[in-house]
mmCIF file with all atom_site columns, C-alpha atoms in Angstrom:
data_model
loop_
_atom_site.group_PDB
_atom_site.id
_atom_site.type_symbol
_atom_site.label_atom_id
_atom_site.label_alt_id
_atom_site.label_comp_id
_atom_site.label_asym_id
_atom_site.label_entity_id
_atom_site.label_seq_id
_atom_site.pdbx_PDB_ins_code
_atom_site.Cartn_x
_atom_site.Cartn_y
_atom_site.Cartn_z
_atom_site.occupancy
_atom_site.B_iso_or_equiv
_atom_site.pdbx_formal_charge
_atom_site.auth_seq_id
_atom_site.auth_comp_id
_atom_site.auth_asym_id
_atom_site.auth_atom_id
_atom_site.pdbx_PDB_model_num
ATOM 1   C CA . UNK A 1 1   ? -18.575 5.805   -1.182  1.00 81.00 ? 258 UNK A CA 1
ATOM 2   C CA . UNK A 1 2   ? -16.098 3.070   -0.548  1.00 90.00 ? 259 UNK A CA 1
ATOM 3   C CA . UNK A 1 3   ? -14.819 2.242   2.901   1.00 95.00 ? 260 UNK A CA 1
ATOM 4   C CA . UNK A 1 4   ? -12.692 -0.442  4.537   1.00 97.00 ? 261 UNK A CA 1
ATOM 5   C CA . UNK A 1 5   ? -12.922 -1.173  8.245   1.00 98.00 ? 262 UNK A CA 1
ATOM 6   C CA . UNK A 1 6   ? -10.341 -3.088  10.210  1.00 98.00 ? 263 UNK A CA 1
ATOM 7   C CA . UNK A 1 7   ? -11.810 -2.946  13.682  1.00 96.00 ? 264 UNK A CA 1
ATOM 8   C CA . UNK A 1 8   ? -8.903  -4.690  15.389  1.00 98.00 ? 265 UNK A CA 1
ATOM 9   C CA . UNK A 1 9   ? -6.258  -2.057  16.095  1.00 97.00 ? 266 UNK A CA 1
ATOM 10  C CA . UNK A 1 10  ? -3.811  -4.495  17.669  1.00 98.00 ? 267 UNK A CA 1
ATOM 11  C CA . UNK A 1 11  ? -3.742  -8.241  18.253  1.00 98.00 ? 268 UNK A CA 1
ATOM 12  C CA . UNK A 1 12  ? -1.227  -10.050 20.399  1.00 98.00 ? 269 UNK A CA 1
ATOM 13  C CA . UNK A 1 13  ? -0.917  -13.840 20.434  1.00 97.00 ? 270 UNK A CA 1
ATOM 14  C CA . UNK A 1 14  ? 1.646   -16.403 21.444  1.00 97.00 ? 271 UNK A CA 1
ATOM 15  C CA . UNK A 1 15  ? 3.598   -18.154 18.732  1.00 97.00 ? 272 UNK A CA 1
ATOM 16  C CA . UNK A 1 16  ? 1.879   -21.170 17.144  1.00 97.00 ? 273 UNK A CA 1
ATOM 17  C CA . UNK A 1 17  ? -1.591  -19.847 17.864  1.00 98.00 ? 274 UNK A CA 1
ATOM 18  C CA . UNK A 1 18  ? -3.970  -19.259 14.980  1.00 98.00 ? 275 UNK A CA 1
ATOM 19  C CA . UNK A 1 19  ? -5.096  -15.677 14.457  1.00 98.00 ? 276 UNK A CA 1
ATOM 20  C CA . UNK A 1 20  ? -7.747  -14.063 12.264  1.00 98.00 ? 277 UNK A CA 1
ATOM 21  C CA . UNK A 1 21  ? -7.627  -10.467 11.062  1.00 98.00 ? 278 UNK A CA 1
ATOM 22  C CA . UNK A 1 22  ? -10.984 -9.006  10.165  1.00 98.00 ? 279 UNK A CA 1
ATOM 23  C CA . UNK A 1 23  ? -11.769 -6.784  7.189   1.00 98.00 ? 280 UNK A CA 1
ATOM 24  C CA . UNK A 1 24  ? -15.207 -5.383  6.370   1.00 98.00 ? 281 UNK A CA 1
ATOM 25  C CA . UNK A 1 25  ? -15.785 -3.245  3.308   1.00 97.00 ? 282 UNK A CA 1
ATOM 26  C CA . UNK A 1 26  ? -18.453 -1.027  1.781   1.00 96.00 ? 283 UNK A CA 1
ATOM 27  C CA . UNK A 1 27  ? -18.862 -0.331  -1.936  1.00 94.00 ? 284 UNK A CA 1
ATOM 28  C CA . UNK A 1 28  ? -21.553 0.378   -4.509  1.00 93.00 ? 285 UNK A CA 1
ATOM 29  C CA . UNK A 1 29  ? -19.515 -1.238  -7.260  1.00 90.00 ? 286 UNK A CA 1
ATOM 30  C CA . UNK A 1 30  ? -20.477 -4.663  -8.552  1.00 90.00 ? 287 UNK A CA 1
ATOM 31  C CA . UNK A 1 31  ? -16.923 -5.229  -9.762  1.00 90.00 ? 288 UNK A CA 1
ATOM 32  C CA . UNK A 1 32  ? -14.203 -4.508  -7.256  1.00 92.00 ? 289 UNK A CA 1
ATOM 33  C CA . UNK A 1 33  ? -10.946 -5.883  -5.936  1.00 92.00 ? 290 UNK A CA 1
ATOM 34  C CA . UNK A 1 34  ? -9.795  -6.614  -2.421  1.00 94.00 ? 291 UNK A CA 1
ATOM 35  C CA . UNK A 1 35  ? -6.199  -6.727  -1.267  1.00 95.00 ? 292 UNK A CA 1
ATOM 36  C CA . UNK A 1 36  ? -4.168  -7.628  1.778   1.00 96.00 ? 293 UNK A CA 1
ATOM 37  C CA . UNK A 1 37  ? -0.727  -6.148  2.386   1.00 95.00 ? 294 UNK A CA 1
ATOM 38  C CA . UNK A 1 38  ? 1.811   -6.850  5.126   1.00 96.00 ? 295 UNK A CA 1
ATOM 39  C CA . UNK A 1 39  ? 4.037   -4.067  6.444   1.00 95.00 ? 296 UNK A CA 1
ATOM 40  C CA . UNK A 1 40  ? 6.893   -5.270  8.666   1.00 93.00 ? 297 UNK A CA 1
ATOM 41  C CA . UNK A 1 41  ? 8.895   -2.767  10.736  1.00 89.00 ? 298 UNK A CA 1
ATOM 42  C CA . UNK A 1 42  ? 11.257  -2.287  7.786   1.00 86.00 ? 299 UNK A CA 1
ATOM 43  C CA . UNK A 1 43  ? 8.475   -0.361  6.063   1.00 87.00 ? 300 UNK A CA 1
ATOM 44  C CA . UNK A 1 44  ? 7.980   -2.184  2.802   1.00 88.00 ? 301 UNK A CA 1
ATOM 45  C CA . UNK A 1 45  ? 4.393   -3.026  1.907   1.00 92.00 ? 302 UNK A CA 1
ATOM 46  C CA . UNK A 1 46  ? 4.345   -6.661  0.864   1.00 92.00 ? 303 UNK A CA 1
ATOM 47  C CA . UNK A 1 47  ? 1.527   -7.752  -1.434  1.00 91.00 ? 304 UNK A CA 1
ATOM 48  C CA . UNK A 1 48  ? -0.228  -10.861 -0.089  1.00 94.00 ? 305 UNK A CA 1
ATOM 49  C CA . UNK A 1 49  ? -3.369  -11.360 -2.159  1.00 92.00 ? 306 UNK A CA 1
ATOM 50  C CA . UNK A 1 50  ? -5.741  -9.758  -4.667  1.00 91.00 ? 307 UNK A CA 1
ATOM 51  C CA . UNK A 1 51  ? -9.282  -11.050 -4.972  1.00 92.00 ? 308 UNK A CA 1
ATOM 52  C CA . UNK A 1 52  ? -11.927 -9.892  -7.435  1.00 90.00 ? 309 UNK A CA 1
ATOM 53  C CA . UNK A 1 53  ? -15.561 -9.594  -6.467  1.00 92.00 ? 310 UNK A CA 1
ATOM 54  C CA . UNK A 1 54  ? -16.675 -12.467 -8.687  1.00 90.00 ? 311 UNK A CA 1
ATOM 55  C CA . UNK A 1 55  ? -14.393 -15.002 -7.106  1.00 87.00 ? 312 UNK A CA 1
ATOM 56  C CA . UNK A 1 56  ? -15.677 -16.064 -3.710  1.00 84.00 ? 313 UNK A CA 1
ATOM 57  C CA . UNK A 1 57  ? -13.489 -19.110 -3.424  1.00 84.00 ? 314 UNK A CA 1
ATOM 58  C CA . UNK A 1 58  ? -11.426 -19.172 -0.297  1.00 87.00 ? 315 UNK A CA 1
ATOM 59  C CA . UNK A 1 59  ? -7.696  -19.143 -0.839  1.00 88.00 ? 316 UNK A CA 1
ATOM 60  C CA . UNK A 1 60  ? -4.947  -20.907 1.025   1.00 90.00 ? 317 UNK A CA 1
ATOM 61  C CA . UNK A 1 61  ? -1.258  -20.184 0.679   1.00 91.00 ? 318 UNK A CA 1
ATOM 62  C CA . UNK A 1 62  ? 0.850   -22.098 3.145   1.00 94.00 ? 319 UNK A CA 1
ATOM 63  C CA . UNK A 1 63  ? -0.081  -20.909 6.626   1.00 96.00 ? 320 UNK A CA 1
ATOM 64  C CA . UNK A 1 64  ? -2.165  -18.061 5.212   1.00 97.00 ? 321 UNK A CA 1
ATOM 65  C CA . UNK A 1 65  ? -5.814  -18.330 4.251   1.00 96.00 ? 322 UNK A CA 1
ATOM 66  C CA . UNK A 1 66  ? -8.460  -15.844 3.199   1.00 96.00 ? 323 UNK A CA 1
ATOM 67  C CA . UNK A 1 67  ? -12.223 -16.069 3.631   1.00 96.00 ? 324 UNK A CA 1
ATOM 68  C CA . UNK A 1 68  ? -14.185 -13.843 1.217   1.00 95.00 ? 325 UNK A CA 1
ATOM 69  C CA . UNK A 1 69  ? -17.915 -13.551 1.970   1.00 94.00 ? 326 UNK A CA 1
ATOM 70  C CA . UNK A 1 70  ? -19.890 -11.111 -0.171  1.00 93.00 ? 327 UNK A CA 1
ATOM 71  C CA . UNK A 1 71  ? -23.009 -11.696 1.929   1.00 93.00 ? 328 UNK A CA 1
ATOM 72  C CA . UNK A 1 72  ? -21.331 -10.051 4.902   1.00 95.00 ? 329 UNK A CA 1
ATOM 73  C CA . UNK A 1 73  ? -18.931 -7.834  2.889   1.00 96.00 ? 330 UNK A CA 1
ATOM 74  C CA . UNK A 1 74  ? -15.975 -9.363  4.646   1.00 97.00 ? 331 UNK A CA 1
ATOM 75  C CA . UNK A 1 75  ? -12.546 -10.508 3.547   1.00 97.00 ? 332 UNK A CA 1
ATOM 76  C CA . UNK A 1 76  ? -10.886 -12.020 6.598   1.00 97.00 ? 333 UNK A CA 1
ATOM 77  C CA . UNK A 1 77  ? -7.316  -13.225 6.827   1.00 98.00 ? 334 UNK A CA 1
ATOM 78  C CA . UNK A 1 78  ? -6.194  -16.151 8.983   1.00 98.00 ? 335 UNK A CA 1
ATOM 79  C CA . UNK A 1 79  ? -2.659  -17.112 9.904   1.00 98.00 ? 336 UNK A CA 1
ATOM 80  C CA . UNK A 1 80  ? -2.339  -20.674 11.109  1.00 97.00 ? 337 UNK A CA 1
ATOM 81  C CA . UNK A 1 81  ? 0.421   -21.633 13.539  1.00 97.00 ? 338 UNK A CA 1
ATOM 82  C CA . UNK A 1 82  ? 1.678   -18.071 13.778  1.00 97.00 ? 339 UNK A CA 1
ATOM 83  C CA . UNK A 1 83  ? 5.380   -17.305 13.887  1.00 97.00 ? 340 UNK A CA 1
ATOM 84  C CA . UNK A 1 84  ? 7.344   -14.354 15.247  1.00 96.00 ? 341 UNK A CA 1
ATOM 85  C CA . UNK A 1 85  ? 8.160   -13.324 11.665  1.00 96.00 ? 342 UNK A CA 1
ATOM 86  C CA . UNK A 1 86  ? 4.450   -12.738 11.085  1.00 97.00 ? 343 UNK A CA 1
ATOM 87  C CA . UNK A 1 87  ? 4.635   -9.714  13.388  1.00 97.00 ? 344 UNK A CA 1
ATOM 88  C CA . UNK A 1 88  ? 3.721   -6.717  11.261  1.00 97.00 ? 345 UNK A CA 1
ATOM 89  C CA . UNK A 1 89  ? 0.948   -4.301  10.441  1.00 98.00 ? 346 UNK A CA 1
ATOM 90  C CA . UNK A 1 90  ? -1.563  -5.818  8.040   1.00 98.00 ? 347 UNK A CA 1
ATOM 91  C CA . UNK A 1 91  ? -3.660  -3.633  5.746   1.00 98.00 ? 348 UNK A CA 1
ATOM 92  C CA . UNK A 1 92  ? -6.805  -4.591  3.902   1.00 98.00 ? 349 UNK A CA 1
ATOM 93  C CA . UNK A 1 93  ? -7.627  -2.451  0.848   1.00 96.00 ? 350 UNK A CA 1
ATOM 94  C CA . UNK A 1 94  ? -10.362 -2.075  -1.756  1.00 94.00 ? 351 UNK A CA 1
ATOM 95  C CA . UNK A 1 95  ? -10.280 -0.821  -5.336  1.00 91.00 ? 352 UNK A CA 1
ATOM 96  C CA . UNK A 1 96  ? -13.050 -0.196  -7.834  1.00 87.00 ? 353 UNK A CA 1
ATOM 97  C CA . UNK A 1 97  ? -14.629 2.279   -10.217 1.00 82.00 ? 354 UNK A CA 1
ATOM 98  C CA . UNK A 1 98  ? -16.204 4.146   -7.314  1.00 81.00 ? 355 UNK A CA 1
ATOM 99  C CA . UNK A 1 99  ? -12.738 5.056   -6.050  1.00 81.00 ? 356 UNK A CA 1
ATOM 100 C CA . UNK A 1 100 ? -11.393 5.720   -9.536  1.00 78.00 ? 357 UNK A CA 1
ATOM 101 C CA . UNK A 1 101 ? -9.434  2.519   -8.996  1.00 80.00 ? 358 UNK A CA 1
ATOM 102 C CA . UNK A 1 102 ? -7.384  3.990   -6.194  1.00 85.00 ? 359 UNK A CA 1
ATOM 103 C CA . UNK A 1 103 ? -6.683  1.817   -3.194  1.00 90.00 ? 360 UNK A CA 1
ATOM 104 C CA . UNK A 1 104 ? -9.008  2.535   -0.283  1.00 93.00 ? 361 UNK A CA 1
ATOM 105 C CA . UNK A 1 105 ? -7.146  1.409   2.796   1.00 96.00 ? 362 UNK A CA 1
ATOM 106 C CA . UNK A 1 106 ? -8.290  0.110   6.126   1.00 98.00 ? 363 UNK A CA 1
ATOM 107 C CA . UNK A 1 107 ? -6.616  1.548   9.213   1.00 97.00 ? 364 UNK A CA 1
ATOM 108 C CA . UNK A 1 108 ? -4.454  -1.528  9.596   1.00 98.00 ? 365 UNK A CA 1
ATOM 109 C CA . UNK A 1 109 ? -4.119  -4.162  12.305  1.00 98.00 ? 366 UNK A CA 1
ATOM 110 C CA . UNK A 1 110 ? -0.879  -4.459  14.216  1.00 98.00 ? 367 UNK A CA 1
ATOM 111 C CA . UNK A 1 111 ? -0.138  -8.124  14.850  1.00 98.00 ? 368 UNK A CA 1
ATOM 112 C CA . UNK A 1 112 ? 2.304   -9.043  17.607  1.00 98.00 ? 369 UNK A CA 1
ATOM 113 C CA . UNK A 1 113 ? 3.467   -12.619 17.831  1.00 97.00 ? 370 UNK A CA 1
ATOM 114 C CA . UNK A 1 114 ? 5.171   -13.370 21.133  1.00 97.00 ? 371 UNK A CA 1
ATOM 115 C CA . UNK A 1 115 ? 7.742   -16.173 21.320  1.00 95.00 ? 372 UNK A CA 1
ATOM 116 C CA . UNK B 2 1   ? 13.124  -8.616  -11.397 1.00 56.00 ? 219 UNK B CA 1
ATOM 117 C CA . UNK B 2 2   ? 10.021  -8.006  -9.307  1.00 60.00 ? 220 UNK B CA 1
ATOM 118 C CA . UNK B 2 3   ? 11.225  -5.146  -7.181  1.00 91.00 ? 221 UNK B CA 1
ATOM 119 C CA . UNK B 2 4   ? 10.683  -1.480  -6.691  1.00 95.00 ? 222 UNK B CA 1
ATOM 120 C CA . UNK B 2 5   ? 13.890  0.110   -5.444  1.00 96.00 ? 223 UNK B CA 1
ATOM 121 C CA . UNK B 2 6   ? 13.868  3.345   -3.491  1.00 96.00 ? 224 UNK B CA 1
ATOM 122 C CA . UNK B 2 7   ? 16.804  5.512   -2.495  1.00 97.00 ? 225 UNK B CA 1
ATOM 123 C CA . UNK B 2 8   ? 17.811  6.753   -0.059  1.00 97.00 ? 226 UNK B CA 1
ATOM 124 C CA . UNK B 2 9   ? 16.361  4.597   2.711   1.00 95.00 ? 227 UNK B CA 1
ATOM 125 C CA . UNK B 2 10  ? 16.719  7.390   5.249   1.00 97.00 ? 228 UNK B CA 1
ATOM 126 C CA . UNK B 2 11  ? 16.962  11.148  4.757   1.00 97.00 ? 229 UNK B CA 1
ATOM 127 C CA . UNK B 2 12  ? 17.305  13.997  7.208   1.00 97.00 ? 230 UNK B CA 1
ATOM 128 C CA . UNK B 2 13  ? 16.939  17.461  5.736   1.00 95.00 ? 231 UNK B CA 1
ATOM 129 C CA . UNK B 2 14  ? 16.603  21.014  6.926   1.00 93.00 ? 232 UNK B CA 1
ATOM 130 C CA . UNK B 2 15  ? 13.669  23.180  6.005   1.00 92.00 ? 233 UNK B CA 1
ATOM 131 C CA . UNK B 2 16  ? 15.764  25.158  3.510   1.00 91.00 ? 234 UNK B CA 1
ATOM 132 C CA . UNK B 2 17  ? 17.307  22.147  1.803   1.00 92.00 ? 235 UNK B CA 1
ATOM 133 C CA . UNK B 2 18  ? 16.536  20.699  -1.618  1.00 96.00 ? 236 UNK B CA 1
ATOM 134 C CA . UNK B 2 19  ? 16.641  16.936  -1.930  1.00 96.00 ? 237 UNK B CA 1
ATOM 135 C CA . UNK B 2 20  ? 15.249  14.232  -4.182  1.00 97.00 ? 238 UNK B CA 1
ATOM 136 C CA . UNK B 2 21  ? 13.821  10.785  -3.604  1.00 98.00 ? 239 UNK B CA 1
ATOM 137 C CA . UNK B 2 22  ? 14.341  8.184   -6.303  1.00 98.00 ? 240 UNK B CA 1
ATOM 138 C CA . UNK B 2 23  ? 12.332  5.149   -7.329  1.00 98.00 ? 241 UNK B CA 1
ATOM 139 C CA . UNK B 2 24  ? 13.149  2.555   -9.960  1.00 97.00 ? 242 UNK B CA 1
ATOM 140 C CA . UNK B 2 25  ? 11.359  -0.504  -11.324 1.00 97.00 ? 243 UNK B CA 1
ATOM 141 C CA . UNK B 2 26  ? 12.219  -2.845  -14.172 1.00 92.00 ? 244 UNK B CA 1
ATOM 142 C CA . UNK B 2 27  ? 9.022   -4.864  -14.342 1.00 93.00 ? 245 UNK B CA 1
ATOM 143 C CA . UNK B 2 28  ? 7.711   -3.015  -17.386 1.00 93.00 ? 246 UNK B CA 1
ATOM 144 C CA . UNK B 2 29  ? 4.977   -1.411  -15.309 1.00 94.00 ? 247 UNK B CA 1
ATOM 145 C CA . UNK B 2 30  ? 3.489   1.713   -16.892 1.00 94.00 ? 248 UNK B CA 1
ATOM 146 C CA . UNK B 2 31  ? 1.925   3.205   -13.777 1.00 94.00 ? 249 UNK B CA 1
ATOM 147 C CA . UNK B 2 32  ? 3.943   4.551   -10.876 1.00 96.00 ? 250 UNK B CA 1
ATOM 148 C CA . UNK B 2 33  ? 2.808   6.121   -7.643  1.00 96.00 ? 251 UNK B CA 1
ATOM 149 C CA . UNK B 2 34  ? 4.042   8.178   -4.708  1.00 97.00 ? 252 UNK B CA 1
ATOM 150 C CA . UNK B 2 35  ? 2.457   7.612   -1.321  1.00 97.00 ? 253 UNK B CA 1
ATOM 151 C CA . UNK B 2 36  ? 3.037   9.318   2.017   1.00 97.00 ? 254 UNK B CA 1
ATOM 152 C CA . UNK B 2 37  ? 2.603   7.351   5.215   1.00 97.00 ? 255 UNK B CA 1
ATOM 153 C CA . UNK B 2 38  ? 2.556   8.800   8.707   1.00 96.00 ? 256 UNK B CA 1
ATOM 154 C CA . UNK B 2 39  ? 3.161   6.590   11.711  1.00 92.00 ? 257 UNK B CA 1
ATOM 155 C CA . UNK B 2 40  ? 0.335   4.195   12.534  1.00 89.00 ? 258 UNK B CA 1
ATOM 156 C CA . UNK B 2 41  ? -1.680  5.310   9.507   1.00 95.00 ? 259 UNK B CA 1
ATOM 157 C CA . UNK B 2 42  ? -2.336  3.754   6.107   1.00 96.00 ? 260 UNK B CA 1
ATOM 158 C CA . UNK B 2 43  ? -0.573  5.192   3.055   1.00 96.00 ? 261 UNK B CA 1
ATOM 159 C CA . UNK B 2 44  ? -2.003  8.313   1.419   1.00 96.00 ? 262 UNK B CA 1
ATOM 160 C CA . UNK B 2 45  ? -1.804  8.714   -2.335  1.00 95.00 ? 263 UNK B CA 1
ATOM 161 C CA . UNK B 2 46  ? 0.151   11.755  -3.521  1.00 97.00 ? 264 UNK B CA 1
ATOM 162 C CA . UNK B 2 47  ? 0.785   11.344  -7.263  1.00 96.00 ? 265 UNK B CA 1
ATOM 163 C CA . UNK B 2 48  ? 0.049   8.917   -10.073 1.00 95.00 ? 266 UNK B CA 1
ATOM 164 C CA . UNK B 2 49  ? 2.019   8.686   -13.297 1.00 96.00 ? 267 UNK B CA 1
ATOM 165 C CA . UNK B 2 50  ? 0.585   6.739   -16.202 1.00 94.00 ? 268 UNK B CA 1
ATOM 166 C CA . UNK B 2 51  ? 2.796   6.210   -19.266 1.00 95.00 ? 269 UNK B CA 1
ATOM 167 C CA . UNK B 2 52  ? 5.169   8.839   -17.897 1.00 95.00 ? 270 UNK B CA 1
ATOM 168 C CA . UNK B 2 53  ? 2.449   11.468  -17.674 1.00 95.00 ? 271 UNK B CA 1
ATOM 169 C CA . UNK B 2 54  ? 1.085   12.886  -14.443 1.00 94.00 ? 272 UNK B CA 1
ATOM 170 C CA . UNK B 2 55  ? -2.471  11.595  -14.075 1.00 90.00 ? 273 UNK B CA 1
ATOM 171 C CA . UNK B 2 56  ? -3.298  12.443  -10.496 1.00 86.00 ? 274 UNK B CA 1
ATOM 172 C CA . UNK B 2 57  ? -2.060  15.063  -8.068  1.00 88.00 ? 275 UNK B CA 1
ATOM 173 C CA . UNK B 2 58  ? -3.965  14.671  -4.825  1.00 88.00 ? 276 UNK B CA 1
ATOM 174 C CA . UNK B 2 59  ? -3.752  18.369  -3.913  1.00 90.00 ? 277 UNK B CA 1
ATOM 175 C CA . UNK B 2 60  ? -0.170  17.974  -2.789  1.00 95.00 ? 278 UNK B CA 1
ATOM 176 C CA . UNK B 2 61  ? 1.664   21.210  -1.814  1.00 94.00 ? 279 UNK B CA 1
ATOM 177 C CA . UNK B 2 62  ? 4.033   22.551  -4.446  1.00 94.00 ? 280 UNK B CA 1
ATOM 178 C CA . UNK B 2 63  ? 7.025   21.937  -2.188  1.00 96.00 ? 281 UNK B CA 1
ATOM 179 C CA . UNK B 2 64  ? 6.698   18.347  -3.458  1.00 97.00 ? 282 UNK B CA 1
ATOM 180 C CA . UNK B 2 65  ? 7.492   18.094  -7.164  1.00 97.00 ? 283 UNK B CA 1
ATOM 181 C CA . UNK B 2 66  ? 7.284   14.744  -8.955  1.00 97.00 ? 284 UNK B CA 1
ATOM 182 C CA . UNK B 2 67  ? 9.125   13.821  -12.105 1.00 97.00 ? 285 UNK B CA 1
ATOM 183 C CA . UNK B 2 68  ? 9.009   10.750  -14.332 1.00 97.00 ? 286 UNK B CA 1
ATOM 184 C CA . UNK B 2 69  ? 12.066  10.848  -16.643 1.00 95.00 ? 287 UNK B CA 1
ATOM 185 C CA . UNK B 2 70  ? 11.224  7.483   -18.236 1.00 94.00 ? 288 UNK B CA 1
ATOM 186 C CA . UNK B 2 71  ? 9.057   4.446   -17.746 1.00 91.00 ? 289 UNK B CA 1
ATOM 187 C CA . UNK B 2 72  ? 11.393  2.940   -15.135 1.00 96.00 ? 290 UNK B CA 1
ATOM 188 C CA . UNK B 2 73  ? 12.186  5.967   -12.995 1.00 97.00 ? 291 UNK B CA 1
ATOM 189 C CA . UNK B 2 74  ? 10.189  8.187   -10.696 1.00 98.00 ? 292 UNK B CA 1
ATOM 190 C CA . UNK B 2 75  ? 11.587  11.048  -8.672  1.00 98.00 ? 293 UNK B CA 1
ATOM 191 C CA . UNK B 2 76  ? 10.153  13.222  -5.952  1.00 98.00 ? 294 UNK B CA 1
ATOM 192 C CA . UNK B 2 77  ? 11.889  16.571  -5.563  1.00 98.00 ? 295 UNK B CA 1
ATOM 193 C CA . UNK B 2 78  ? 11.631  18.181  -2.144  1.00 97.00 ? 296 UNK B CA 1
ATOM 194 C CA . UNK B 2 79  ? 12.115  21.849  -1.355  1.00 95.00 ? 297 UNK B CA 1
ATOM 195 C CA . UNK B 2 80  ? 11.331  24.007  1.675   1.00 94.00 ? 298 UNK B CA 1
ATOM 196 C CA . UNK B 2 81  ? 9.644   21.197  3.562   1.00 95.00 ? 299 UNK B CA 1
ATOM 197 C CA . UNK B 2 82  ? 8.044   21.539  6.956   1.00 96.00 ? 300 UNK B CA 1
ATOM 198 C CA . UNK B 2 83  ? 8.573   19.309  10.003  1.00 96.00 ? 301 UNK B CA 1
ATOM 199 C CA . UNK B 2 84  ? 5.067   17.897  9.513   1.00 96.00 ? 302 UNK B CA 1
ATOM 200 C CA . UNK B 2 85  ? 6.250   16.485  6.179   1.00 97.00 ? 303 UNK B CA 1
ATOM 201 C CA . UNK B 2 86  ? 8.327   13.966  8.097   1.00 97.00 ? 304 UNK B CA 1
ATOM 202 C CA . UNK B 2 87  ? 6.973   10.562  7.099   1.00 97.00 ? 305 UNK B CA 1
ATOM 203 C CA . UNK B 2 88  ? 7.662   7.353   5.204   1.00 97.00 ? 306 UNK B CA 1
ATOM 204 C CA . UNK B 2 89  ? 7.476   7.994   1.455   1.00 97.00 ? 307 UNK B CA 1
ATOM 205 C CA . UNK B 2 90  ? 6.563   4.931   -0.550  1.00 96.00 ? 308 UNK B CA 1
ATOM 206 C CA . UNK B 2 91  ? 6.846   4.396   -4.255  1.00 97.00 ? 309 UNK B CA 1
ATOM 207 C CA . UNK B 2 92  ? 4.697   1.796   -6.004  1.00 95.00 ? 310 UNK B CA 1
ATOM 208 C CA . UNK B 2 93  ? 4.093   0.522   -9.490  1.00 94.00 ? 311 UNK B CA 1
ATOM 209 C CA . UNK B 2 94  ? 1.429   -1.478  -11.296 1.00 92.00 ? 312 UNK B CA 1
ATOM 210 C CA . UNK B 2 95  ? 1.101   -2.888  -14.802 1.00 90.00 ? 313 UNK B CA 1
ATOM 211 C CA . UNK B 2 96  ? -1.226  -0.109  -15.827 1.00 85.00 ? 314 UNK B CA 1
ATOM 212 C CA . UNK B 2 97  ? -3.248  2.567   -14.112 1.00 84.00 ? 315 UNK B CA 1
ATOM 213 C CA . UNK B 2 98  ? -6.838  1.586   -13.366 1.00 78.00 ? 316 UNK B CA 1
ATOM 214 C CA . UNK B 2 99  ? -6.050  -1.985  -14.288 1.00 68.00 ? 317 UNK B CA 1
ATOM 215 C CA . UNK B 2 100 ? -6.787  -3.367  -10.842 1.00 66.00 ? 318 UNK B CA 1
ATOM 216 C CA . UNK B 2 101 ? -3.581  -5.319  -10.886 1.00 74.00 ? 319 UNK B CA 1
ATOM 217 C CA . UNK B 2 102 ? -1.590  -5.728  -7.736  1.00 80.00 ? 320 UNK B CA 1
ATOM 218 C CA . UNK B 2 103 ? 0.619   -2.864  -6.684  1.00 89.00 ? 321 UNK B CA 1
ATOM 219 C CA . UNK B 2 104 ? 4.289   -3.509  -5.961  1.00 92.00 ? 322 UNK B CA 1
ATOM 220 C CA . UNK B 2 105 ? 5.687   -1.239  -3.282  1.00 93.00 ? 323 UNK B CA 1
ATOM 221 C CA . UNK B 2 106 ? 9.229   -0.237  -2.496  1.00 93.00 ? 324 UNK B CA 1
ATOM 222 C CA . UNK B 2 107 ? 10.625  -0.274  1.019   1.00 92.00 ? 325 UNK B CA 1
ATOM 223 C CA . UNK B 2 108 ? 10.263  3.472   1.312   1.00 94.00 ? 326 UNK B CA 1
ATOM 224 C CA . UNK B 2 109 ? 12.332  6.481   2.314   1.00 96.00 ? 327 UNK B CA 1
ATOM 225 C CA . UNK B 2 110 ? 12.040  7.584   5.924   1.00 96.00 ? 328 UNK B CA 1
ATOM 226 C CA . UNK B 2 111 ? 12.195  11.356  5.762   1.00 97.00 ? 329 UNK B CA 1
ATOM 227 C CA . UNK B 2 112 ? 12.855  13.566  8.749   1.00 97.00 ? 330 UNK B CA 1
ATOM 228 C CA . UNK B 2 113 ? 12.593  17.337  8.350   1.00 96.00 ? 331 UNK B CA 1
ATOM 229 C CA . UNK B 2 114 ? 14.403  19.317  11.025  1.00 95.00 ? 332 UNK B CA 1
#
């Protein structure tokens, strides 16, 4: 069965600090996809990244970076120089044949950036 | 146009009311989804439409009735809801079902049942 674990329920940091959100997954699939979504208080789920299981290259997009490590089944998300606008709930999700390609969601991490 | 638009943004309804939630996308996506999200929880899949046909119903009570009039529109008809149905209802779309493409979500309808 597939499972996504986001062990950090809530993280609070001061603006400009770097912060890493952890995501650990379980799957029997050899081909699968990992996602990160941001959900600000307004409610919309904003797509951040999709990574397939064959691409272990780390990705950087502005202040955001993702570290995918198959050896530890982790797909961690780092925000560099955090800003108040980064405050949101962040969800990690997994999709593959084992889940009939439905998104398997982690519980989410609430990130609070204090000014 | 890379948006999924949901209306209304907020809805308060009584347990005897009938209301509908609407979702629209013009990205040419052929899969559309309804999710329910309770506070502090991840979204839960309710329905999947693929090429305007219902592909998945995740054992949702019949008081929720989905409809896909065309490839751009998705409705969720509500009737005789219970207070525990109060939640954020999210619509999403993807290029195809089971394609492992990214999902685009709308901003949701916050539903309160009184």
